[in-house]
């Protein structure tokens, strides 16, 4: 039997970049940048007059500032790219330059999209074409006393280079790092637990050292100290390096394990000393857990079999584009946890470091992914998804030169996160005839669930190349980390089965190919199989729920996202369980009924036929489907026939209309997992109630007949990891605040059908970043102070400024009573 057992002691990066780069003293370098969306070779020169350039605080995404236009590519959400330059002036004193002879200075970029070039005082520090890679350059040789100038060229002129929205610019944080000439290496600290039991854990610690002096190793020592959550020392050890490396084992008594319910984190302090004096160090969070993957019994975390209930996530946040603050990520992840999600797939690239930090802290598993494209380009749709003539721009042109380093850097940067359970070397690189082909595609093979673009095409690259590349990339991952399995998300598993690809990885992901599970499990009994990308259909979940050997699925997608759009107007793909504002859609509530452990209930409705009398039963002969997309509205014509659906994890449900029972207590339909009733409309309050097997009410959801829109209501929706909402007065609790804006009637009920245009005026030390309406077809300006509500609500993103004072937000709309809300930035 093919069996993988992985045990790991992992590290979580702190809120500073120190844990990311693993050495030195890091400080954010985001303020005081200048920007221009044009290109000129003179922009790298330090003496350039840039006084008329735009001032920008990083992170920055210039694409989201652009105008949505039908003349642009649908794959990018009809937003532009281009070439832009950033410049930053900073000064070093004579004393600082004197210190520079004993210390080194680096610049660290978490992510620049894409094809970046970084210059310091006219000297090229380096180039990095991958827009999702984090990278670091040493600045020391080119620094000078007085003014210094950093210049960054970002070339996103081939803007339709991805199948989804990427953003453009320096869209993640930038850090200045200062370190002694002898220091801990970048991403050079790693951990692996050789055994974890209830009584003890033995953890191997490995530390690499960069020694610019290339001498004096005998005078160096490394101390590793592990603290529990209360700050108590639980293990420590000291060792001297040999050949620039240190290995040591920490023994822990009665260890706390990292799990989904109790994501316990230790703190590891690592210090480097020279002649007994501390010269460098870092501090990280640590999680202990075991992973086990088997062909017949799926996945076990800490020895307990669980189903992975995952979602795929791109890196944008609607109106905010690719610049997603920590507070926005945290709220989104918590909203996903509320509907039963326990895992995230990074689709399809390494994400911002803060995402992994949050997953570590919140108790979410992660599938980290390297890329969506290998040596040849995929189709990029520019007139709508799978419509018209595609483009073939992409990242393939730098694949051969950079992919080994890109994959290695992903693993080295992220390997210390306990949340990460899988390394993915690629997504749908085996998409049939996009670009690879194989004779097995002839004959219209019905087992391939993705569009095939015809049968076997000998002019296309042969699929056997996929297996060779997969073996190469898998080997790179394993050379750095063997504590987790390597995987890949296969789109054309029938074709890939003819190659070395499935055997090159440890765990094989199937995209939308549930019909292959049983057959391939029988044909390849040593293969570990799961759903790496799946639709929201009930049958797709049943294929996981009812098969021990399938350990989970990743739904496409967790939230709506920009790009991969349909024909204009469409700014993104609205397949999410949550909308652009991270509010649960009906399909999100339905997913909760399948995935949640705590009792949940939701009621939605839709018309199914003509008008009928109060006692009328079925509709006029129509066989209407039972929908998992029903909105929670209760506004119809009197007597109109309506289908009421209930999504609940209770075994049964009942219905009340204006406090009186209506219909019968029903069990869920085994074909679709939904309880439903057909009844004539009567105004008032409709309540669905989940009922246990012994008849007890477990959860309820009420919807109301709306009156006309009357007023605007607003409240903060700053849900945090503690499951509470900070008081509005605590303005510094969130650098970015989420203000929920709703249109309500005289009874205080949200009017779901409202589409009022809201004006938002902000006074005081806060900036309005944008108004998210979550309407995929609204192609207006989301970054001004006016926006139409969608489904009766709107989300405002507000960023606190550095100075203190009172923030006042006034919300108004014609014919509606306005609303004012205030809070203090302290």
CSV table of N, CA and C in Angstrom, one decimal, residues 586 602-607 629-636 642-645 681-682 684-686 701-706 750-754 791-792:
chain,number,residue,atom,x,y,z
A,586,UNK,N,-26.9,32.6,-1.4
A,586,UNK,CA,-27.7,31.4,-1.2
A,586,UNK,C,-26.9,30.2,-1.3
A,602,UNK,N,-31.6,28.1,6.6
A,602,UNK,CA,-31.8,29.3,5.7
A,602,UNK,C,-33.0,29.1,4.9
A,603,UNK,N,-33.7,30.1,4.6
A,603,UNK,CA,-34.9,30.1,3.8
A,603,UNK,C,-34.8,31.0,2.6
A,604,UNK,N,-35.1,30.5,1.4
A,604,UNK,CA,-35.1,31.2,0.2
A,604,UNK,C,-36.4,30.9,-0.6
A,605,UNK,N,-36.7,31.8,-1.6
A,605,UNK,CA,-38.0,31.6,-2.3
A,605,UNK,C,-37.8,32.0,-3.8
A,606,UNK,N,-38.7,31.4,-4.6
A,606,UNK,CA,-38.8,31.9,-6.0
A,606,UNK,C,-40.1,31.5,-6.6
A,607,UNK,N,-40.6,32.3,-7.5
A,607,UNK,CA,-41.9,32.0,-8.1
A,607,UNK,C,-41.8,30.8,-9.0
A,629,UNK,N,-30.0,28.3,-5.1
A,629,UNK,CA,-29.6,29.7,-5.4
A,629,UNK,C,-30.8,30.6,-5.0
A,630,UNK,N,-31.6,30.2,-4.1
A,630,UNK,CA,-32.8,31.0,-3.8
A,630,UNK,C,-32.5,32.2,-2.9
A,631,UNK,N,-32.9,33.4,-3.3
A,631,UNK,CA,-32.7,34.6,-2.4
A,631,UNK,C,-33.7,34.6,-1.3
A,632,UNK,N,-33.3,35.2,-0.2
A,632,UNK,CA,-34.2,35.2,1.0
A,632,UNK,C,-35.2,36.4,0.9
A,633,UNK,N,-36.1,36.4,-0.1
A,633,UNK,CA,-37.1,37.4,-0.3
A,633,UNK,C,-38.5,36.8,-0.1
A,634,UNK,N,-39.5,37.7,0.3
A,634,UNK,CA,-40.8,37.2,0.5
A,634,UNK,C,-41.8,38.4,0.1
A,635,UNK,N,-41.6,38.7,-1.2
A,635,UNK,CA,-42.5,39.8,-1.9
A,635,UNK,C,-43.0,39.3,-3.2
A,636,UNK,N,-44.3,38.9,-3.2
A,636,UNK,CA,-44.9,38.4,-4.4
A,636,UNK,C,-46.3,38.9,-4.5
A,642,UNK,N,-45.5,30.0,-5.0
A,642,UNK,CA,-44.1,30.2,-4.6
A,642,UNK,C,-43.5,28.9,-4.1
A,643,UNK,N,-42.2,28.7,-4.5
A,643,UNK,CA,-41.5,27.6,-3.9
A,643,UNK,C,-40.6,28.1,-2.8
A,644,UNK,N,-40.7,27.5,-1.6
A,644,UNK,CA,-39.9,27.9,-0.5
A,644,UNK,C,-38.9,26.8,-0.3
A,645,UNK,N,-37.6,27.1,-0.2
A,645,UNK,CA,-36.6,26.1,0.0
A,645,UNK,C,-35.9,26.4,1.3
A,681,UNK,N,-48.6,32.7,-2.0
A,681,UNK,CA,-48.0,33.8,-1.3
A,681,UNK,C,-49.1,34.5,-0.4
A,682,UNK,N,-48.6,34.8,0.9
A,682,UNK,CA,-49.4,35.6,1.8
A,682,UNK,C,-48.4,36.5,2.5
A,684,UNK,N,-46.3,38.8,5.1
A,684,UNK,CA,-46.0,38.7,6.5
A,684,UNK,C,-44.6,38.2,6.7
A,685,UNK,N,-44.4,37.3,7.7
A,685,UNK,CA,-43.1,36.7,8.1
A,685,UNK,C,-43.2,35.2,7.9
A,686,UNK,N,-42.2,34.8,7.1
A,686,UNK,CA,-42.1,33.3,6.8
A,686,UNK,C,-40.8,32.8,7.5
A,701,UNK,N,-34.7,30.6,10.5
A,701,UNK,CA,-34.4,31.7,9.6
A,701,UNK,C,-35.7,32.3,9.2
A,702,UNK,N,-35.8,33.6,9.4
A,702,UNK,CA,-37.1,34.3,9.1
A,702,UNK,C,-36.8,35.3,8.0
A,703,UNK,N,-37.8,35.4,7.1
A,703,UNK,CA,-37.8,36.4,6.0
A,703,UNK,C,-39.1,37.2,6.0
A,704,UNK,N,-39.1,38.4,5.6
A,704,UNK,CA,-40.3,39.3,5.8
A,704,UNK,C,-40.7,39.9,4.4
A,705,UNK,N,-42.0,40.2,4.4
A,705,UNK,CA,-42.5,40.9,3.2
A,705,UNK,C,-42.1,42.4,3.5
A,706,UNK,N,-41.4,42.9,2.5
A,706,UNK,CA,-40.9,44.3,2.6
A,706,UNK,C,-41.9,45.4,2.2
A,750,UNK,N,-34.3,44.6,5.9
A,750,UNK,CA,-33.5,45.0,4.8
A,750,UNK,C,-34.4,44.7,3.5
A,751,UNK,N,-34.4,45.6,2.6
A,751,UNK,CA,-35.2,45.5,1.4
A,751,UNK,C,-34.3,44.9,0.3
A,752,UNK,N,-34.4,43.6,0.1
A,752,UNK,CA,-33.5,42.9,-0.8
A,752,UNK,C,-33.6,43.4,-2.2
A,753,UNK,N,-34.8,43.9,-2.6
A,753,UNK,CA,-34.9,44.3,-4.0
A,753,UNK,C,-34.5,45.7,-4.2
A,754,UNK,N,-34.0,46.4,-3.2
A,754,UNK,CA,-33.6,47.8,-3.3
A,754,UNK,C,-32.4,48.0,-4.2
A,791,UNK,N,-28.9,43.7,-3.7
A,791,UNK,CA,-29.6,42.9,-2.6
A,791,UNK,C,-29.8,43.6,-1.3
A,792,UNK,N,-30.0,44.9,-1.5
A,792,UNK,CA,-30.3,45.8,-0.3
A,792,UNK,C,-29.1,46.2,0.5
